[in-house]
C-alpha positions as a printed Julia matrix, in Angstrom:
230×3 Matrix{Float64}:
  -0.09   0.12   -0.12
   1.15   3.48   -0.78
   0.26   5.56    1.96
   0.6    9.27    2.53
   1.4   10.59    6.29
   0.84  14.33    6.81
   2.0   15.18   10.25
   4.32  17.77   11.19
   5.51  16.35   14.43
   8.85  14.64   13.59
   8.38  11.83   16.21
   5.04  10.94   15.26
   5.59  11.04   11.55
   8.69   8.95   11.98
   7.34   6.14   14.37
   4.43   6.03   11.56
   6.34   5.84    8.66
   8.84   3.18   10.42
   6.14   1.08   11.51
   4.49   1.02    7.99
   7.39   0.33    6.05
   7.97  -2.99    8.31
   5.0   -3.94    7.42
   5.92  -3.69    3.35
   4.03  -0.23    2.9
   5.6    2.64    0.93
   4.92   5.66    3.03
   5.44   9.08    2.11
   5.51  12.23    4.84
   4.21  15.81    4.15
   4.93  17.63    7.16
   2.58  20.48    6.04
  -0.91  20.46    5.09
   0.03  22.65    2.14
   2.55  20.08    0.89
  -0.04  16.88    1.95
  -2.49  18.48   -0.57
  -0.23  18.98   -3.33
   1.15  15.29   -3.31
  -2.48  14.2    -3.15
  -3.21  16.4    -6.09
  -0.26  15.17   -7.87
  -0.2   11.36   -7.01
  -2.7    8.25   -6.43
  -2.19   6.88   -2.39
  -4.17   3.87   -1.2
  -4.87   5.57    1.85
  -3.95   8.74    3.9
  -3.14   9.25    7.61
  -3.82  12.99    8.13
  -3.14  15.08   11.35
  -5.81  18.0    12.2
  -3.55  20.52   13.49
  -0.92  21.47   10.61
   0.94  24.33    9.63
  -0.63  26.02    6.4
  -3.9   23.92    5.76
  -5.12  22.22    8.5
  -6.55  18.52    8.54
 -10.25  19.75    7.89
  -9.29  22.06    4.83
  -7.72  19.11    3.2
 -10.64  16.83    3.66
 -12.83  19.36    2.3
 -10.34  19.8    -0.93
 -10.39  15.92   -1.2
 -14.11  15.97   -1.95
 -12.73  17.51   -5.59
 -10.29  15.04   -6.44
 -10.44  11.53   -7.97
  -9.93   9.12   -6.89
 -10.41  10.2    -3.03
  -8.26   7.92   -0.9
  -9.47   6.71    2.39
  -8.42   9.08    5.02
  -7.65   8.32    8.81
  -7.7   11.18   10.94
  -5.39  11.84   13.62
  -6.15  14.21   16.21
  -5.78  14.85   20.2
  -9.33  16.38   20.08
 -11.72  13.42   21.65
 -14.77  15.46   22.39
 -17.82  14.17   20.39
 -18.47  17.17   18.42
 -14.95  17.44   17.21
 -15.54  13.58   16.11
 -18.54  14.81   14.2
 -16.69  17.56   12.61
 -13.9   15.31   11.43
 -16.05  12.81    9.64
 -18.84  15.16    8.4
 -15.89  16.92    6.71
 -14.92  13.64    4.81
 -12.51  11.79    7.03
 -13.17   7.79    6.86
 -12.15   7.03   10.36
 -10.88   9.01   13.46
  -8.06   8.05   16.04
  -7.38  10.11   18.58
  -3.63  10.62   20.45
  -1.84   8.99   21.75
  -2.59   5.75   20.04
  -0.86   2.27   19.28
   0.12   1.67   16.22
  -1.18  -1.7    15.84
  -4.7    0.08   16.25
  -3.53   2.49   13.41
  -2.61  -0.11   11.14
  -5.78  -2.29   11.83
  -7.82   0.82   11.12
  -5.83   1.49    8.02
  -6.28  -1.97    6.72
  -9.95  -1.81    7.15
 -10.34   1.35    5.17
  -8.12  -0.07    2.29
 -10.22  -3.27    2.13
 -13.48  -1.07    1.85
 -12.07   0.91   -0.88
 -10.62  -1.72   -2.72
 -14.23  -3.13   -3.14
 -14.91  -0.29   -5.21
 -15.35  -0.16   -9.43
 -12.55   0.68  -11.48
 -11.86   4.55  -10.68
 -11.67   6.75  -14.08
 -10.92  10.3   -14.87
 -12.35  11.56  -18.1
 -12.13  14.84  -20.5
 -14.46  14.34  -23.63
 -13.58  10.97  -24.77
  -9.87  10.95  -23.04
 -10.31   8.36  -20.45
  -7.49   7.41  -17.81
  -8.24   4.53  -15.59
  -6.21   5.25  -12.61
  -6.33   1.47  -11.16
  -4.48  -0.15  -13.95
  -2.87   3.26  -15.56
  -4.44   2.69  -18.94
  -5.11   5.9   -21.1
  -7.3    5.86  -24.14
  -9.15   8.13  -26.45
 -11.96   6.88  -27.94
 -11.36   3.65  -27.18
  -7.88   3.51  -28.45
  -5.09   3.04  -26.18
  -2.41   5.89  -26.05
   1.41   4.54  -24.39
   2.62   7.32  -22.32
   5.86   7.52  -20.42
   5.64   7.72  -16.51
   6.47  11.51  -16.28
   3.83  12.02  -19.15
   1.39   9.91  -17.18
   1.58  12.12  -14.08
   1.57  15.06  -16.27
  -1.87  14.4   -17.9
  -3.0   13.01  -14.43
  -2.53  16.22  -13.26
  -4.17  18.24  -16.08
  -7.16  16.06  -15.78
  -7.52  16.67  -12.22
  -7.65  20.17  -12.67
 -10.0   20.04  -15.58
 -11.52  23.42  -16.5
  -8.55  25.0   -14.25
  -5.44  26.81  -15.68
  -2.38  25.26  -14.3
   0.86  27.17  -14.18
   4.23  25.78  -14.96
   5.06  26.64  -11.37
   2.65  24.52  -10.08
   3.74  21.99  -12.4
   6.94  21.96  -11.26
   6.02  21.73   -7.41
   3.0   19.21   -8.06
   4.5   16.92  -10.59
   8.44  17.38  -10.53
   7.95  18.34   -6.83
  11.17  20.7    -7.48
  10.94  24.13   -6.1
  14.82  24.81   -5.11
  16.24  24.56   -8.67
  18.63  27.33   -9.38
  17.21  27.23  -13.0
  13.64  26.98  -13.8
  12.01  24.1   -15.06
   9.87  25.65  -17.77
  11.95  24.56  -20.83
  11.57  20.83  -19.6
   7.86  21.03  -18.52
   7.26  22.5   -22.35
   8.96  20.01  -24.23
   7.05  17.0   -21.99
   3.59  19.1   -22.93
   4.69  19.09  -26.2
   5.09  15.53  -26.43
   1.75  14.73  -24.26
   0.0   16.88  -26.63
   0.92  15.11  -29.68
   0.14  11.62  -28.35
  -3.29  12.85  -27.07
  -4.76  15.62  -29.81
  -2.53  14.77  -32.75
  -5.11  14.12  -36.0
  -7.91  15.27  -34.09
 -10.73  17.7   -34.62
 -11.02  18.34  -30.97
  -7.96  18.95  -28.91
  -7.78  18.69  -25.12
  -4.95  20.09  -24.12
  -4.11  24.04  -24.5
  -1.63  26.59  -23.94
  -2.93  29.84  -22.39
  -0.16  32.4   -23.46
   1.59  34.01  -20.52
  -0.23  31.77  -18.45
  -0.21  28.17  -18.45
  -1.67  25.14  -19.5
  -5.54  24.03  -19.7
  -7.48  20.44  -20.29
 -10.59  21.36  -21.38
 -12.77  20.25  -24.65
 -13.67  23.96  -25.37
 -11.85  26.42  -23.7
 -12.69  29.95  -23.92
  -9.34  31.3   -24.91
  -6.48  28.85  -25.99
  -3.55  28.46  -28.65
């Protein structure tokens, strides 16, 4: 299982990560709410361990944003708040389960397994824009029923664009959320443009309706009929 841990307390985050690794999971750690949401928008996770109190965006804000992400991974919310009204707030905001600190790792693991078992019973999850379809379970990309072969980077880039269908994404957003590089001495603009050009050829070349558009001076847009594009 690939699991995202969004926790700013280093001891807690490291303990959960070590425990999950020992169980054969593939954990990633985000130290702020902003970083956690960016990773969720850019990647696919089987589950999320989410702290309520975080720098930047708090856990409730992330839960609300997750309602617009497909597929939405199951979320185990961690918090020191144990009042009934707090639990109701967390669950009503989109958490799938709730664990009060301090907790035993064995209980956290059991709850994660239960969440992923329930999520695994769902039908195949799809992203779709016009006749372009991504099966997120199999990573199969097709347009009008015809398979499109993409590199891993092209696939991640297309998933990111389609998760933001109808929204303009900037090169800075792509560098941060897809490449996950924000501290380079030189921008990634040229690299991103090359990958976008290759992706556009594979997705749109020879078709009447283009789905990937460049918005001059702003960024890129995935939509069948944008208001203005090049």
